[in-house]
mmCIF file of C-alpha atoms in Angstrom:
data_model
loop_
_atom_site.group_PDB
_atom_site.id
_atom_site.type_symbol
_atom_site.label_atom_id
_atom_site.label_comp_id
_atom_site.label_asym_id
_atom_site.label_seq_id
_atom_site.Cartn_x
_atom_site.Cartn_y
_atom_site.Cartn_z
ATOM 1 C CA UNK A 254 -18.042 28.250 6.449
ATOM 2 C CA UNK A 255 -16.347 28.638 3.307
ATOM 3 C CA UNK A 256 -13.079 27.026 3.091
ATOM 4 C CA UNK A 257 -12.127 27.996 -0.885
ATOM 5 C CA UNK A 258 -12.358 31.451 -1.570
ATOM 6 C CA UNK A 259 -12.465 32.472 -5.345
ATOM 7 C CA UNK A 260 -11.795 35.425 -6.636
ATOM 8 C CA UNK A 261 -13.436 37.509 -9.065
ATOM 9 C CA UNK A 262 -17.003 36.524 -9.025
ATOM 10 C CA UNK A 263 -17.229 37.807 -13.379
ATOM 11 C CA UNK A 264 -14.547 38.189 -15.588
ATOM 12 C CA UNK A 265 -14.559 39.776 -19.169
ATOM 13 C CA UNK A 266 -11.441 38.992 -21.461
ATOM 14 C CA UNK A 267 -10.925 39.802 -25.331
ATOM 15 C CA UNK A 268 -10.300 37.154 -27.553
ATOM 16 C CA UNK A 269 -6.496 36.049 -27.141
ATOM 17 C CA UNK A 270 -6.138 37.483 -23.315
ATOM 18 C CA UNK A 271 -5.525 36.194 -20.400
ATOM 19 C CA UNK A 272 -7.844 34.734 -18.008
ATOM 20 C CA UNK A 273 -6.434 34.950 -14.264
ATOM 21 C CA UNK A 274 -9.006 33.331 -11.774
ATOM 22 C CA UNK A 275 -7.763 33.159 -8.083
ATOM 23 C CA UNK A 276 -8.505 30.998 -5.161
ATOM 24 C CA UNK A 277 -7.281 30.763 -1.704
ATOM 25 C CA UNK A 278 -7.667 27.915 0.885
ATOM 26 C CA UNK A 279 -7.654 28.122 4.880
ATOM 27 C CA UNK A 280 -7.484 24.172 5.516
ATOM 28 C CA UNK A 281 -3.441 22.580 5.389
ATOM 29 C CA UNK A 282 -4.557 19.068 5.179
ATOM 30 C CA UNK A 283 -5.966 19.774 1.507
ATOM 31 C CA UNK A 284 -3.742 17.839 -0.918
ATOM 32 C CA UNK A 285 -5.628 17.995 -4.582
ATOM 33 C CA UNK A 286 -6.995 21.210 -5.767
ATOM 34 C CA UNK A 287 -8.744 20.698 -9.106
ATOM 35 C CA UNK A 288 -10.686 22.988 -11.368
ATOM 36 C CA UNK A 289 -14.224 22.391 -12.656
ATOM 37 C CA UNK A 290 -15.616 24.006 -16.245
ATOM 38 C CA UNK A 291 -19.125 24.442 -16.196
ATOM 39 C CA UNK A 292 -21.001 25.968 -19.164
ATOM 40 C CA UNK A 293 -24.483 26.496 -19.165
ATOM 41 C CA UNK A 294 -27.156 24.003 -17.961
ATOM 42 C CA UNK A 295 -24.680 21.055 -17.913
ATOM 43 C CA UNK A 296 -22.565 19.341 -15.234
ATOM 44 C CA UNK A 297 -18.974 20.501 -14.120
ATOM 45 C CA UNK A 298 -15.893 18.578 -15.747
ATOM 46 C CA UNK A 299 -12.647 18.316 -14.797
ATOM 47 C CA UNK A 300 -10.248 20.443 -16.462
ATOM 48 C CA UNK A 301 -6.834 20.730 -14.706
ATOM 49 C CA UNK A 302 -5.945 19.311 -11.210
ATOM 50 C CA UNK A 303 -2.961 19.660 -8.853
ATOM 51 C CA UNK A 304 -1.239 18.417 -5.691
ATOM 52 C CA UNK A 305 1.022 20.277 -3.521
ATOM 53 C CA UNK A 306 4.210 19.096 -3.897
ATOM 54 C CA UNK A 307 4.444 20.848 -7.490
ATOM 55 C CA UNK A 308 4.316 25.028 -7.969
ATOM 56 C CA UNK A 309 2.779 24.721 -11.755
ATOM 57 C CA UNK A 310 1.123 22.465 -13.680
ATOM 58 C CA UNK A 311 0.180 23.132 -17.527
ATOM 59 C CA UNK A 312 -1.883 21.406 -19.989
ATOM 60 C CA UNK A 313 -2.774 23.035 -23.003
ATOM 61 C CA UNK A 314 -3.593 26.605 -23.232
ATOM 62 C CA UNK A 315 -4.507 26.069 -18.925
ATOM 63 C CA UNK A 316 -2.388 26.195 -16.474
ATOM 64 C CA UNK A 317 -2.381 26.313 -12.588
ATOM 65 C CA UNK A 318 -0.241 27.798 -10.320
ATOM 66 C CA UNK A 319 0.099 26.982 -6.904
ATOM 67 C CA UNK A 320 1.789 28.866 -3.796
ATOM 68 C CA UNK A 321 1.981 26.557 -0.851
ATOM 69 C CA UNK A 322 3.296 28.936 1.534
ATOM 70 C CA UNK A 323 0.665 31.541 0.655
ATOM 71 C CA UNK A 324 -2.648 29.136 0.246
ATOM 72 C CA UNK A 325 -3.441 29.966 -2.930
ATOM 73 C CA UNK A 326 -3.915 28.736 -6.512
ATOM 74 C CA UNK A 327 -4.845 30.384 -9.721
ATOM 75 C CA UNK A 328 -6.112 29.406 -13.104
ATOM 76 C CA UNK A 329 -4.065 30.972 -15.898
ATOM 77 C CA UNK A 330 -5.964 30.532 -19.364
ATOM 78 C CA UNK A 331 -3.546 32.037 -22.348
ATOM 79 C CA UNK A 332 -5.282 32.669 -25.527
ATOM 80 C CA UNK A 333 -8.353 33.094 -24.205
ATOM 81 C CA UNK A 334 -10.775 31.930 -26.881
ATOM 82 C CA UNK A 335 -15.247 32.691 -26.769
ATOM 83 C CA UNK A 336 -15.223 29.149 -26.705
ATOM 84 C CA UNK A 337 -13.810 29.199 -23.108
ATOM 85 C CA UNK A 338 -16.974 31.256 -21.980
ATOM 86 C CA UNK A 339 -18.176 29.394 -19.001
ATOM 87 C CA UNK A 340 -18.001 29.519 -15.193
ATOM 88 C CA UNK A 341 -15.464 27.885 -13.241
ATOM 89 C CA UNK A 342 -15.027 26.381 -9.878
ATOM 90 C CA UNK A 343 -11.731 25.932 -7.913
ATOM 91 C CA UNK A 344 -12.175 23.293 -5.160
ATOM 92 C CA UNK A 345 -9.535 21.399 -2.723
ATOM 93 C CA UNK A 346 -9.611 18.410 -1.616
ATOM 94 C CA UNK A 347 -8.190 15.687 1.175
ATOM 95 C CA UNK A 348 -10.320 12.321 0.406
ATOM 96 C CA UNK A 349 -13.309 12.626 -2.013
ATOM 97 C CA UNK A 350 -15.842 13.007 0.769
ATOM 98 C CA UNK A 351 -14.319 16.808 2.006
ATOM 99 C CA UNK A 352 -14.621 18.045 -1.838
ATOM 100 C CA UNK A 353 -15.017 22.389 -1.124
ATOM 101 C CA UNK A 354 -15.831 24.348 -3.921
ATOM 102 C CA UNK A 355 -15.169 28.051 -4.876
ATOM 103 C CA UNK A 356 -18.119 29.977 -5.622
ATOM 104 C CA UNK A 357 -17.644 30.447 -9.445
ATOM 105 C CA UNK A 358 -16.499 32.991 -11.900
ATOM 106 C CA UNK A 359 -18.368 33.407 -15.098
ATOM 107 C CA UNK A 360 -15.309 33.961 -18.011
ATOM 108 C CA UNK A 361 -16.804 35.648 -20.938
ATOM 109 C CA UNK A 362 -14.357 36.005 -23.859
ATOM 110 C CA UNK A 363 -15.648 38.787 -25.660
ATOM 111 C CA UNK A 364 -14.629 38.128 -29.818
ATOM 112 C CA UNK B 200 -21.074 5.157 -23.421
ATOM 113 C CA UNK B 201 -20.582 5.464 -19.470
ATOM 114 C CA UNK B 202 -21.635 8.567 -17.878
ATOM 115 C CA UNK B 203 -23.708 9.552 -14.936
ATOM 116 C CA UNK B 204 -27.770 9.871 -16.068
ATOM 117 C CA UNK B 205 -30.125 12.574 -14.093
ATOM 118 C CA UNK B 206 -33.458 12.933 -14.706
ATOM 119 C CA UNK B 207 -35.582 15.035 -14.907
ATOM 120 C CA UNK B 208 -33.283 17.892 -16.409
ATOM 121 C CA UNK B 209 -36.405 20.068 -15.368
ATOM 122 C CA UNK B 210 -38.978 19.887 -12.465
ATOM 123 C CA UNK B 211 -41.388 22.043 -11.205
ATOM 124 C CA UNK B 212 -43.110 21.007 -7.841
ATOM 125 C CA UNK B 213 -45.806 22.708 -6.006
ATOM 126 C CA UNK B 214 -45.229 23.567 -1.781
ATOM 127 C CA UNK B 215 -45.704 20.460 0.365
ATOM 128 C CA UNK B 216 -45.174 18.395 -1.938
ATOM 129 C CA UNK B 217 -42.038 15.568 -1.746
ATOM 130 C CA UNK B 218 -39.988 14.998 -4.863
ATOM 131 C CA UNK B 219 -36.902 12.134 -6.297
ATOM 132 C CA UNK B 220 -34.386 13.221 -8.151
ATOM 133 C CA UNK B 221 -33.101 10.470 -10.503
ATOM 134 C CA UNK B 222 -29.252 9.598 -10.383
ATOM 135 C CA UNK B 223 -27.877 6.357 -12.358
ATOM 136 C CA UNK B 224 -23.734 5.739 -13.157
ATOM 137 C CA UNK B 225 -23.055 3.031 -15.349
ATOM 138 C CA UNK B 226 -18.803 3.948 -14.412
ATOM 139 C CA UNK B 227 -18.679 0.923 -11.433
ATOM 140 C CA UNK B 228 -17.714 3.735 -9.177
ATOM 141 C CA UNK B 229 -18.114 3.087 -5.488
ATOM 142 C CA UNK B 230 -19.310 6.823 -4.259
ATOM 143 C CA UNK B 231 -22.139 8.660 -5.284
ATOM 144 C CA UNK B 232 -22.948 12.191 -4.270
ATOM 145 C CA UNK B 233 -25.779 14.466 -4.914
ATOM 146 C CA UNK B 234 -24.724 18.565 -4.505
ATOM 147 C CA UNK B 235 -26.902 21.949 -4.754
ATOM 148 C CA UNK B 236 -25.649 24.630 -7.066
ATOM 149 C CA UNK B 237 -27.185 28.272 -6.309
ATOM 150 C CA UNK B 238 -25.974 31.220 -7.827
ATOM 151 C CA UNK B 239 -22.605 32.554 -6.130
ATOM 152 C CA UNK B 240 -22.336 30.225 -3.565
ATOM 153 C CA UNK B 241 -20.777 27.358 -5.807
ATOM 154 C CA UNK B 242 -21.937 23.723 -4.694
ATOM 155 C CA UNK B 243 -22.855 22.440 -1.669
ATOM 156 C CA UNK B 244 -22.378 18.996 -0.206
ATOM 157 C CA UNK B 245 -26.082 17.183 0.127
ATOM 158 C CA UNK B 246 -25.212 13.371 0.987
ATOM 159 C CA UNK B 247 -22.517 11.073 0.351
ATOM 160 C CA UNK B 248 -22.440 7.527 -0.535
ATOM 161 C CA UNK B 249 -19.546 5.765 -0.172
ATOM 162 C CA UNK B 250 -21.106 1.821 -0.747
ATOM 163 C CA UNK B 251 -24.513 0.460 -0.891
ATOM 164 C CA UNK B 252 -26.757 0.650 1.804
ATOM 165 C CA UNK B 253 -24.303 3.260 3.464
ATOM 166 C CA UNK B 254 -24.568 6.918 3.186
ATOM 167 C CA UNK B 255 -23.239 9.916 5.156
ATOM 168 C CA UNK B 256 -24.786 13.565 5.677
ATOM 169 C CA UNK B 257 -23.038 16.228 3.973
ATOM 170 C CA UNK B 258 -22.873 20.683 4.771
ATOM 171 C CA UNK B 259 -26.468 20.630 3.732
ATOM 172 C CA UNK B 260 -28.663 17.469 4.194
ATOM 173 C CA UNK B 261 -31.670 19.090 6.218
ATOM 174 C CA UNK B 262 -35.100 18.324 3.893
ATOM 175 C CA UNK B 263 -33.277 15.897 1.829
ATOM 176 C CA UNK B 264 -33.051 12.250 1.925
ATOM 177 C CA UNK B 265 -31.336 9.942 0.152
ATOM 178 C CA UNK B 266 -31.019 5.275 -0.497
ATOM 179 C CA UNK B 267 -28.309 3.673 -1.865
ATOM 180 C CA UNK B 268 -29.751 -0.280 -2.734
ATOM 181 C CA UNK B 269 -27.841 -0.592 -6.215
ATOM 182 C CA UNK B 270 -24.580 0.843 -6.773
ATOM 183 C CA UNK B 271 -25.746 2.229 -10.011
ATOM 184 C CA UNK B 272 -28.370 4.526 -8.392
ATOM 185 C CA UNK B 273 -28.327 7.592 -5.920
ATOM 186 C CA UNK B 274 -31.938 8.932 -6.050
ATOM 187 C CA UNK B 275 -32.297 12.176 -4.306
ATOM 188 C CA UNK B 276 -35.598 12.765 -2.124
ATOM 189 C CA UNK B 277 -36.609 16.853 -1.644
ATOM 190 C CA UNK B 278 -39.156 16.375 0.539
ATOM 191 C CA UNK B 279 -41.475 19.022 2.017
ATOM 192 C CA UNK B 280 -39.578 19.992 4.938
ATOM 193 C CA UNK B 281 -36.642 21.725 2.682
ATOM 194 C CA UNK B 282 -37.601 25.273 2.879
ATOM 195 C CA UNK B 283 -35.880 26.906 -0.286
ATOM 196 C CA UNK B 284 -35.760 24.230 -2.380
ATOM 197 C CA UNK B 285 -35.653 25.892 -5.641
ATOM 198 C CA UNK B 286 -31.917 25.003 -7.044
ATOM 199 C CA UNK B 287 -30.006 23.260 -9.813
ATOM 200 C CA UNK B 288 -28.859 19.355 -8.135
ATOM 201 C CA UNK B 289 -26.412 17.822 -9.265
ATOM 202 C CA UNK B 290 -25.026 14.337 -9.155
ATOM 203 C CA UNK B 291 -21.712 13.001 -9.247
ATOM 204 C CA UNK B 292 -19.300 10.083 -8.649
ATOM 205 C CA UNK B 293 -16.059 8.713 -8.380
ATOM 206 C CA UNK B 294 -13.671 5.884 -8.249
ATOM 207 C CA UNK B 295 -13.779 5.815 -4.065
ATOM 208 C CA UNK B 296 -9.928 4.054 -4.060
ATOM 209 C CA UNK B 297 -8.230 5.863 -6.685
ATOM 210 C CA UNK B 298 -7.005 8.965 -5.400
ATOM 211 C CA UNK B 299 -7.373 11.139 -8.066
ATOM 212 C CA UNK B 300 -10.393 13.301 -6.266
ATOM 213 C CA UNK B 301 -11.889 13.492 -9.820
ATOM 214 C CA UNK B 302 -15.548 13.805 -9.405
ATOM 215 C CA UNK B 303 -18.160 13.112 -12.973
ATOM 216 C CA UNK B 304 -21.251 14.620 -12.966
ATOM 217 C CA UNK B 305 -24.345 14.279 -14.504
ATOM 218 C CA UNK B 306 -26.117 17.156 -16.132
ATOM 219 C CA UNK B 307 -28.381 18.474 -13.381
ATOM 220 C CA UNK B 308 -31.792 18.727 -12.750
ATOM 221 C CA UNK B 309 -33.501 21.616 -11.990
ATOM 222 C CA UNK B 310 -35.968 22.127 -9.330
ATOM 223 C CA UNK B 311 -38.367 24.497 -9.716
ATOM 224 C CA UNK B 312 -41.095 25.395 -6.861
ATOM 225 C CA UNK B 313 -44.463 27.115 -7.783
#
C-alpha cells in the first residue's frame, strides 16, 4: 500500500532550470514531510523538511511547497545545477516509526 | 566524527545461505532501523528498534531478523527463507524523543545473490 505517491519517476533539467518533483499523501495524521537526496551508492540525507501548519518553506536554492487541503507537496529546486544530479525521495511522517517514502525521481541536470 | 557505519558496502551470498548485515551509530540515538531500497519502489520498512532488547516488525520483515543488545548496533540477519533478497539495505537512526523525524543513514550495503 503506498501511502506517498511521487511524481515523475526521471526528470531531465538544463543547467539553471527548474526542478519540480511532486508528491501526494492519502494519510491526515502525517505531520512532517521531509525530503531525502540520495546520489549514487550512498545513504539518503536530509535536505529540506516541513510541517503542516506552514504553505512554503525555503532554504537555499530548495524549497517546498505544501497544499494541505489538496495532500500534496512539491520540491522546487531553482538554479538547477549538475551537481544536484541525484534521486530524491519525498516521505511523511507522524512519529519516526510510520516513516513512508516516495518511490524516487532521478534529477539529471544536463550542463 | 559520528555517523552511522555499515558494513559490508558489498556482499555477494550464494542460495540457502543466511547472512548479517553490520549496522553501528556512534550518535547516542535511541532507534535504529534497517530499510530495503529496490529500484522504483523507494524504501521499505524492515524492523524497528526503538531501545535495546526491543524491536518491532516493519511493511517487510518476512526472511529477516534482527537483535538489539547494545544501543550502538542494529545487525541485520537475511537469512535463507527471504526469497528475493538481492537489494541495497540500508540503516538508519534517530533521536527517538526529538521530534524532528530526521532519519541518518549509513551508506548501504549491497546484497548480492549468486
Amino acid at each position: 500500500q503506498q501511502q506517498v505517491k511521487q511524481s515523475p519517476q526521471s526528470l531531465i533539467v538544463q543547467k539553471g532550470g527548474i526542478s519540480i518533483i511532486n508528491c501526494a499523501y492519502e494519510n491526515t495524521a502525517f505531520d512532517y514531510f521531509p525530503w531525502y537526496q540520495q546520489f549514487p551508492g550512498k545513504g539518503p540525507a536530509l535536505l529540506i523538511a516541513i510541517r503542516p501548519d506552514v504553505s512554503e518553506k525555503k532554504e537555499g536554492r530548495f524549497t517546498i511547497s505544501f497544499n494541505k487541503s489538496a495532500k500534496q507537496f512539491s520540491l522546487h529546486i531553482m538554479d538547477s545545477q549538475p551537481g544536484d544530479s541525484a534521486t530524491y525521495f519525498c516521505a511523511a511522517s507522524k512519529g519516526n516509526n510510520d516513516m513512508r517514502f516516495g518511490a524516487g525521481t532521478r534529477l539529471t541536470v544536463k550542463p | 566524527d559520528g555517523g552511522i557505519t555499515q558494513s559490508p558496502k558489498y556482499l555477494f551470498r550464494k542460495e540457502g545461505q543466511n547472512v548479517t548485515l553490520s549496522c553501528e551509530q556512534n550518535l547516542n540515538h535511541d532507534a535504529m532501523y534497517w530499510y530495503r531500497q529496490d529500484p522504483g519502489q523507494g524504501l521499505r520498512l524492515i524492523y524497528y528498534s526503538q531501545i535495546v532488547n526491543d524491536f518491532q516488525k516493519g511493511d517487510i520483515a518476512e526472511g529477516y531478523s534482527v537483535s538489539r543488545e547494545k544501543k550502538e548496533s542494529f545487525p541485520l540477519t537475511v537469512t535463507s527463507a527471504q526469497k528475493n533478497p538481492t537489494a541495497f539495505y540500508l540503516c538508519a537512526s534517530s533521536i527517538q524523543r526529538a521530534g524532528t523525524g530526521e532519519l541518518f543513514f549509513g551508506e548501504g550495503s549491497r546484497l548480492t545473490v549468486l
